[in-house]
mmCIF file of C-alpha atoms in Angstrom:
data_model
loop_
_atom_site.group_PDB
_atom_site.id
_atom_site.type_symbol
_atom_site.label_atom_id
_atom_site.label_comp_id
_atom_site.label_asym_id
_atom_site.label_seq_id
_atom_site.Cartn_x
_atom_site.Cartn_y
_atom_site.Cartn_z
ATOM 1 C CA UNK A 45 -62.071 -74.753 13.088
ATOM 2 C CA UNK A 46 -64.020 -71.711 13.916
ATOM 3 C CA UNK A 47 -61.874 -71.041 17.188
ATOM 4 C CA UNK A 48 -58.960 -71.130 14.919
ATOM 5 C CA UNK A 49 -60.171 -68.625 12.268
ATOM 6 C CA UNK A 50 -60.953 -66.799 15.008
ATOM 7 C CA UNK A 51 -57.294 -66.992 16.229
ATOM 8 C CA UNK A 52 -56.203 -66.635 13.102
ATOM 9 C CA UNK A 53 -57.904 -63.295 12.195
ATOM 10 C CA UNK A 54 -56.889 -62.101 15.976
ATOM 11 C CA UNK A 55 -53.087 -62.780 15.191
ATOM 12 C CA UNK A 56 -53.416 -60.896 11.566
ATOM 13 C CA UNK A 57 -55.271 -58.290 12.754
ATOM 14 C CA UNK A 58 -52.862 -57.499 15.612
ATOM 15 C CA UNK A 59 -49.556 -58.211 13.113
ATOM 16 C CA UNK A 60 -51.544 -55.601 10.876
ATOM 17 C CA UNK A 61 -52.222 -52.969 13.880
ATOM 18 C CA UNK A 62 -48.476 -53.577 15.003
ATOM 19 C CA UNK A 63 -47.323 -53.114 11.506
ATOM 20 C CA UNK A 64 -49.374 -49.835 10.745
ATOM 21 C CA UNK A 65 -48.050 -48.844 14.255
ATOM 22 C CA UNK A 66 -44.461 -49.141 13.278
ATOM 23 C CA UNK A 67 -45.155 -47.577 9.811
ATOM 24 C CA UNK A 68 -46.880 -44.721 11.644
ATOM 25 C CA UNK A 69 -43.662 -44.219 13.763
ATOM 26 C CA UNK A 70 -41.480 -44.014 10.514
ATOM 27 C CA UNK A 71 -43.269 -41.909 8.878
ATOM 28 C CA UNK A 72 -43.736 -38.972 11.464
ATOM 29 C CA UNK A 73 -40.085 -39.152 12.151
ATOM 30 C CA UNK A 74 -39.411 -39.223 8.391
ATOM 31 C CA UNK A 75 -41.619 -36.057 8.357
ATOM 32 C CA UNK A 76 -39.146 -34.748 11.045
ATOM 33 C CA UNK A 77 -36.254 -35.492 9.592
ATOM 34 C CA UNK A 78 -35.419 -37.997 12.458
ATOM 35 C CA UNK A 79 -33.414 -40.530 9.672
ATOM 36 C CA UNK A 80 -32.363 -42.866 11.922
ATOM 37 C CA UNK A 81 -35.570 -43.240 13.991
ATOM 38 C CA UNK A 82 -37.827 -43.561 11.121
ATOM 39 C CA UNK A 83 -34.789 -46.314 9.549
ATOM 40 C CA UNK A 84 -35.650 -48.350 13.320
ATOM 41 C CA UNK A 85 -39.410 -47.961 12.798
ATOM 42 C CA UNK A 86 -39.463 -48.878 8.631
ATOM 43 C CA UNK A 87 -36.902 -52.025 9.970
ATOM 44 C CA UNK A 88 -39.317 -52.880 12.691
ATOM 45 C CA UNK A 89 -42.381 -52.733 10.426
ATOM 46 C CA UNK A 90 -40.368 -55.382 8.075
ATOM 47 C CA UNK A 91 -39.760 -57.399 11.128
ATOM 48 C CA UNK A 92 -43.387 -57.603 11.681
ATOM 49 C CA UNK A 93 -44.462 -57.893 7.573
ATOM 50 C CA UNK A 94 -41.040 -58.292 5.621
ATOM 51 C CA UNK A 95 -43.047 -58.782 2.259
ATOM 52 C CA UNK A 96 -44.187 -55.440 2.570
ATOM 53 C CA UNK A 97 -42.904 -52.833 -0.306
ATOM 54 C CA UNK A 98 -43.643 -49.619 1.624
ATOM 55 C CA UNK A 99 -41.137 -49.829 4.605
ATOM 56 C CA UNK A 100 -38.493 -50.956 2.072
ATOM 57 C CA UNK A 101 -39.255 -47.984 -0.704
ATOM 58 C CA UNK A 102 -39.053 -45.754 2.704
ATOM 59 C CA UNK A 103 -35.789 -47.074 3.866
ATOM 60 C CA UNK A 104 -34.189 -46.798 0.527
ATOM 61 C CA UNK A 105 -35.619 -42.948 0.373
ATOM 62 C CA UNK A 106 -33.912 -42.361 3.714
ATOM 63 C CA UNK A 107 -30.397 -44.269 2.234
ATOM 64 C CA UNK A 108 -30.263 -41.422 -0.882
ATOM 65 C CA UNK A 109 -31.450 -38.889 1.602
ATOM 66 C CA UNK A 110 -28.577 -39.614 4.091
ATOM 67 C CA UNK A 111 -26.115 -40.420 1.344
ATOM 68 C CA UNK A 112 -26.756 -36.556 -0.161
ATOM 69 C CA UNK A 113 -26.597 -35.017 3.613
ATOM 70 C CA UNK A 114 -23.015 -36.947 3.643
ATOM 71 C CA UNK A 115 -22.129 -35.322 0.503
ATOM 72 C CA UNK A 116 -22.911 -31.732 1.003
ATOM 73 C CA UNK A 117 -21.332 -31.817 4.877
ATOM 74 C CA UNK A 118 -18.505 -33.675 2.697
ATOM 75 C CA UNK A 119 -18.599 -30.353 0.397
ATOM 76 C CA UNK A 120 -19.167 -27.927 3.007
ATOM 77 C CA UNK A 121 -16.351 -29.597 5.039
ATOM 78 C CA UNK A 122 -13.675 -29.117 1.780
ATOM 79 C CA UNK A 123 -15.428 -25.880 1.811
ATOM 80 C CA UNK A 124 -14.539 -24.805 4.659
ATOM 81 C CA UNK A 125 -10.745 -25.879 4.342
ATOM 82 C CA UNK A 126 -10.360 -24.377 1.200
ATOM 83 C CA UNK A 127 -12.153 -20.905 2.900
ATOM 84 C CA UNK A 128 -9.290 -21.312 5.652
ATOM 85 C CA UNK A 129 -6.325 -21.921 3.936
ATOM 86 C CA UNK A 130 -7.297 -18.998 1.481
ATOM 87 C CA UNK A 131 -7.720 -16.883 4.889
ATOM 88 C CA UNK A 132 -4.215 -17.835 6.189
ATOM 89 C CA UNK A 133 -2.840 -16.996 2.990
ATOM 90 C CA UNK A 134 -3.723 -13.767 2.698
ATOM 91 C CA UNK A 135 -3.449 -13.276 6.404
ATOM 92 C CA UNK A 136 0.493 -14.310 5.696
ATOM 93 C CA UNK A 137 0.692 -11.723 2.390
ATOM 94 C CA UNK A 138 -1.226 -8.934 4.343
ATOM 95 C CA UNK A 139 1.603 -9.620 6.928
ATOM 96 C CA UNK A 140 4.399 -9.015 4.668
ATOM 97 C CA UNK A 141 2.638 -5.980 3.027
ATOM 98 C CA UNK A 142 1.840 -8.104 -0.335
ATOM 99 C CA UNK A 143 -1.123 -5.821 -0.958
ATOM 100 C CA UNK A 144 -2.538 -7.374 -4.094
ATOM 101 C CA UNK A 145 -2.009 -11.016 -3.481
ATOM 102 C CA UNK A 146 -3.375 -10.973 0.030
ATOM 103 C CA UNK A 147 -7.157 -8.661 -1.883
ATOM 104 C CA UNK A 148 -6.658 -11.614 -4.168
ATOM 105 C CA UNK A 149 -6.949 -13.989 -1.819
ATOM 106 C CA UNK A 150 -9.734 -12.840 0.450
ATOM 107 C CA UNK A 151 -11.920 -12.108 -2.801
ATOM 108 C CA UNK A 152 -11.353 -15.893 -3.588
ATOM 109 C CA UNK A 153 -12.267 -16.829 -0.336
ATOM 110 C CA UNK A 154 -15.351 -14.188 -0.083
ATOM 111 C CA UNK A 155 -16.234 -16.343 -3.591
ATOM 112 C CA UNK A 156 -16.618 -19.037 -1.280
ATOM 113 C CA UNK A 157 -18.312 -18.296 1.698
ATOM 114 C CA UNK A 158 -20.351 -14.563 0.537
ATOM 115 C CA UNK A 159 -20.750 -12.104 3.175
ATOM 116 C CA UNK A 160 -18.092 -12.891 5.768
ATOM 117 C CA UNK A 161 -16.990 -10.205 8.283
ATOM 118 C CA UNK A 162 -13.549 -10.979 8.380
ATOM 119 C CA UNK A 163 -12.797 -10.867 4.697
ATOM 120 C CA UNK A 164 -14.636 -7.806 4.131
ATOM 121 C CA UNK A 165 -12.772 -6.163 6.632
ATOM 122 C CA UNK A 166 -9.498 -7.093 5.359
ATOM 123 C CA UNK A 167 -10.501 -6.081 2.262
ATOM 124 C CA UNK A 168 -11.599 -2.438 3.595
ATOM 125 C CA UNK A 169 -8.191 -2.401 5.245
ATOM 126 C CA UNK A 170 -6.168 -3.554 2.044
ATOM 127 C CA UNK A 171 -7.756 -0.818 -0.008
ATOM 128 C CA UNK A 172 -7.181 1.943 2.528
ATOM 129 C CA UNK A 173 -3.769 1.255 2.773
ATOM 130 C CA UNK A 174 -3.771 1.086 -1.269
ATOM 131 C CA UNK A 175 -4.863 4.456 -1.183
ATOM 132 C CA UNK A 176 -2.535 5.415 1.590
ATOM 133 C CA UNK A 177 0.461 4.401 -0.894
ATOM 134 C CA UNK A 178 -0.932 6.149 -3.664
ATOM 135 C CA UNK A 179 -1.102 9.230 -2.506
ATOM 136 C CA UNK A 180 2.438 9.082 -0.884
ATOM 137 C CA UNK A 181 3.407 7.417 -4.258
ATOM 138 C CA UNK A 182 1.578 10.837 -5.844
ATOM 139 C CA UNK A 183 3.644 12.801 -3.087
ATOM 140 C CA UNK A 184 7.060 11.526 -3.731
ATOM 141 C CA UNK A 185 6.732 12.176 -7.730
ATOM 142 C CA UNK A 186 6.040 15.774 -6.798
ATOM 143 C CA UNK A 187 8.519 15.915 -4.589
ATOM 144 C CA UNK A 188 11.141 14.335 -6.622
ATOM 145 C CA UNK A 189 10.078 16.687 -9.829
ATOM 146 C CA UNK A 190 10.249 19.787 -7.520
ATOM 147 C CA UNK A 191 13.771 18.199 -6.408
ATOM 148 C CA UNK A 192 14.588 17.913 -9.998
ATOM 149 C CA UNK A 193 13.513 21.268 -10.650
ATOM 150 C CA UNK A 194 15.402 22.850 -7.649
ATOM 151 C CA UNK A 195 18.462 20.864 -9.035
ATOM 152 C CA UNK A 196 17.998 22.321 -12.202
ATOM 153 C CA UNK A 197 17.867 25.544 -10.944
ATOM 154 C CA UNK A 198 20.910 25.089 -8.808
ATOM 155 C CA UNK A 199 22.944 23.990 -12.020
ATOM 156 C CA UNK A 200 21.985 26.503 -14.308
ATOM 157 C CA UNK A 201 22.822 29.049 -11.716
ATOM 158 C CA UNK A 202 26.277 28.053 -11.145
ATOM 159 C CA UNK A 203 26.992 27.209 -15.026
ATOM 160 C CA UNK A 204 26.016 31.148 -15.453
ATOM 161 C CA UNK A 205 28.331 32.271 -12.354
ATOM 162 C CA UNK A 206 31.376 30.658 -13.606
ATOM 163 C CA UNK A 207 30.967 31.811 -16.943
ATOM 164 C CA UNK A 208 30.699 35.127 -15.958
ATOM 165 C CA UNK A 209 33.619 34.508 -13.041
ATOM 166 C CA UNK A 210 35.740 33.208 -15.834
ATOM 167 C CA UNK A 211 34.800 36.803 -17.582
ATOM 168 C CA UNK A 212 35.824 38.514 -14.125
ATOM 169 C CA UNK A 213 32.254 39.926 -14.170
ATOM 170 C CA UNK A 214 32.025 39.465 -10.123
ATOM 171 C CA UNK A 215 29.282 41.398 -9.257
ATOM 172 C CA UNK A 216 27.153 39.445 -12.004
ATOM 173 C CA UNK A 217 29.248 35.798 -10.780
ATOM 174 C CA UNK A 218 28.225 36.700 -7.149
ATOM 175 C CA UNK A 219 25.135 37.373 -7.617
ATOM 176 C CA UNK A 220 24.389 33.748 -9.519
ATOM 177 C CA UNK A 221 26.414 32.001 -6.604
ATOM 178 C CA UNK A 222 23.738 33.764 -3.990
ATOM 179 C CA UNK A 223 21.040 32.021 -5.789
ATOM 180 C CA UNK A 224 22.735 28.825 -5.693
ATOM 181 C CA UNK A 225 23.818 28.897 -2.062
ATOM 182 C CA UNK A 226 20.233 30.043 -1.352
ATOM 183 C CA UNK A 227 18.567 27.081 -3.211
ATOM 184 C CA UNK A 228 21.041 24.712 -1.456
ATOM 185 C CA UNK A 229 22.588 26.349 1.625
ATOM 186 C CA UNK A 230 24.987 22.857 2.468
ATOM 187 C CA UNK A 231 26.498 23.631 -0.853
ATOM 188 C CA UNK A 232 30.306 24.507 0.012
ATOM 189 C CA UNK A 233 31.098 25.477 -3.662
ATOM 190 C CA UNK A 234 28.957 28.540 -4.044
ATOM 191 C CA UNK A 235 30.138 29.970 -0.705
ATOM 192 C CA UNK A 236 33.799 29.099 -1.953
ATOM 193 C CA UNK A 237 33.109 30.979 -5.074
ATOM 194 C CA UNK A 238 31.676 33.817 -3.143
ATOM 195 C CA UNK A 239 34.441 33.881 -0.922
ATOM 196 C CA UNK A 240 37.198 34.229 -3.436
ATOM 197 C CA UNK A 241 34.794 36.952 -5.126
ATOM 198 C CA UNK A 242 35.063 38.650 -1.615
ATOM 199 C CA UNK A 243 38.835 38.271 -1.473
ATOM 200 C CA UNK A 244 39.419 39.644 -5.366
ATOM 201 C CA UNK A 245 36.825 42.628 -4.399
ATOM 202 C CA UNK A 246 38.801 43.594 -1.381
ATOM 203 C CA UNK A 247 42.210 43.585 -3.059
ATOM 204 C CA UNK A 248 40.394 45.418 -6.015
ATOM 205 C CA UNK A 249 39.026 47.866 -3.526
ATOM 206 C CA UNK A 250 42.795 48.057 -1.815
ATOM 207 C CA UNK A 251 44.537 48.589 -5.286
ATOM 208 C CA UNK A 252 42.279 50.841 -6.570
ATOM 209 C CA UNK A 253 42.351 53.028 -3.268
ATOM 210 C CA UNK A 254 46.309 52.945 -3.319
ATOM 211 C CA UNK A 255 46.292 53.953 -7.073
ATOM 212 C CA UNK A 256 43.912 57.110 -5.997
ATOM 213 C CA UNK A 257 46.206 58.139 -3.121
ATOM 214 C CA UNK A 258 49.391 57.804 -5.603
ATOM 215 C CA UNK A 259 47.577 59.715 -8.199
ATOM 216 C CA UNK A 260 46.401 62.482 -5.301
ATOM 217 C CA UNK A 261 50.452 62.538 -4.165
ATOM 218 C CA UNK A 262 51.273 62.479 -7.500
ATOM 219 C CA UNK A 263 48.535 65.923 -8.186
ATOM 220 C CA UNK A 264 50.004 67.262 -5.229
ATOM 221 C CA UNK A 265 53.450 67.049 -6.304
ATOM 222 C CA UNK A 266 52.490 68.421 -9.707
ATOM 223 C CA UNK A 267 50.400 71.386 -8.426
ATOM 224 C CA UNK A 268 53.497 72.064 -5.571
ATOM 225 C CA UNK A 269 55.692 72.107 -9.232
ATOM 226 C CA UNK A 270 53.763 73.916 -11.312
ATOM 227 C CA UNK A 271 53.094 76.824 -8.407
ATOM 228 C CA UNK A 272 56.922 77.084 -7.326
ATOM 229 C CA UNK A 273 58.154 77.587 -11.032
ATOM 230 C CA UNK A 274 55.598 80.371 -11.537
ATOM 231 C CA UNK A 275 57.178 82.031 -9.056
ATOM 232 C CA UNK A 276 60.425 81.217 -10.066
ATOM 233 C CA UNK A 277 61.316 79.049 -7.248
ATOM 234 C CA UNK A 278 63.148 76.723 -9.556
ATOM 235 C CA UNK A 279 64.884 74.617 -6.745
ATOM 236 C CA UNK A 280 61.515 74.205 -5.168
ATOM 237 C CA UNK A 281 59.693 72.824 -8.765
ATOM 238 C CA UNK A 282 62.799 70.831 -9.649
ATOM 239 C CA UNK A 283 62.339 69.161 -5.664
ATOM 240 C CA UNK A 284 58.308 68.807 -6.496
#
């Protein structure tokens, strides 16, 4: 009987010292996060005492522990989709010079994943650009008002030309078309304008200095007249 206690103690105390062992195990690789080692060590320790509560409250700790490490790498994973498919996106809109949509798109995906190079940089790039086309946009309306302006200019200069051409005040009328050939020299209306101006200014000039060398013959004639019948020359003043 006593041999058998004795046995009996023996067997108990090494089940105990091989259960403690395996409970040992668990928990240092529970402490180290080693999940699946400590699950072998906790399942071992049942092996050896499977009324035991402790290995079992462990192993069920280390099921909600790996079932919440499934669901964040499950998160992280849709995570990091989502992250990439907002990239290409806006990597596809940047492309094509959709400004907005693609700064839309990498703030949504900096929302996701803070701090990123690549978004940032985009980002940097996208508003650069936007400042880029503002100032050209700023650019173009002063160029198109000085345009309009020019134009303007242009119009009311030749309105006041032919007005005053229709009046036959040319030196006025050529003086309007110089401004408007001079604000646009590839105008062929002004220089038409000051071309006929030219031509009526010349024959002017060419009637005018015929009419002064009649009226001179004409003197001449007179003055011949008038000094042959003072001296009675009568045939010579009725010839003059």
């Amino acid at each position: 009987i006593l041999a058998n206690q004795a046995a009996a103690e023996a067997a108990a105390k090494a089940q105990e010292e091989e259960y403690q062992g395996y409970i040992a195990e668990g928990d240092k690789k529970l402490g180290s996060q080693d999940y699946e080692g400590a699950q072998a060590a906790y399942n071992s320790a049942l092996g050896v005492k499977s009324e035991e509560q402790y290995p079992k409250d462990k192993l069920s700790e280390i099921a909600t522990k790996l079932s919440e490490i499934a669901a964040a790498e499950a998160d992280l994973a849709a995570k990091e989709e989502q992250y990439n498919s907002l990239i290409t996106s806006a990597d596809g809109m940047f492309g094509s010079e959709d400004w907005e949509g693609a700064k839309t798109k990498y703030n949504e995906a900096l929302g996701l994943k803070p701090g990123e190079s690549y978004p940032t940089k985009q980002l940097a790039s996208i508003e650069k650009k936007l400042t880029e086309l503002a100032k050209a946009a700023e650019e173009a309306a002063a160029a198109e008002a000085a345009e309009a302006t020019k134009r303007s200019e242009y119009d009311q200069a030749i309105a006041s030309a032919d007005q005053q051409f229709s009046s036959k005040d040319y030196a006025s009328a050529k003086i309007g078309y110089t401004a408007a050939s001079g604000l646009y020299p590839d105008e062929q209306y002004p220089k038409d304008k000051l071309n006929e101006i030219a031509d009526i200014l010349a024959n002017q000039a060419a009637a005018e200095a015929a009419a002064k060398a009649q009226e001179e013959e004409y003197q001449g004639y007179i003055a011949e007249g008038d000094k042959k019948l003072g001296s009675q020359d009568y045939e010579g003043a009725q010839a003059a």
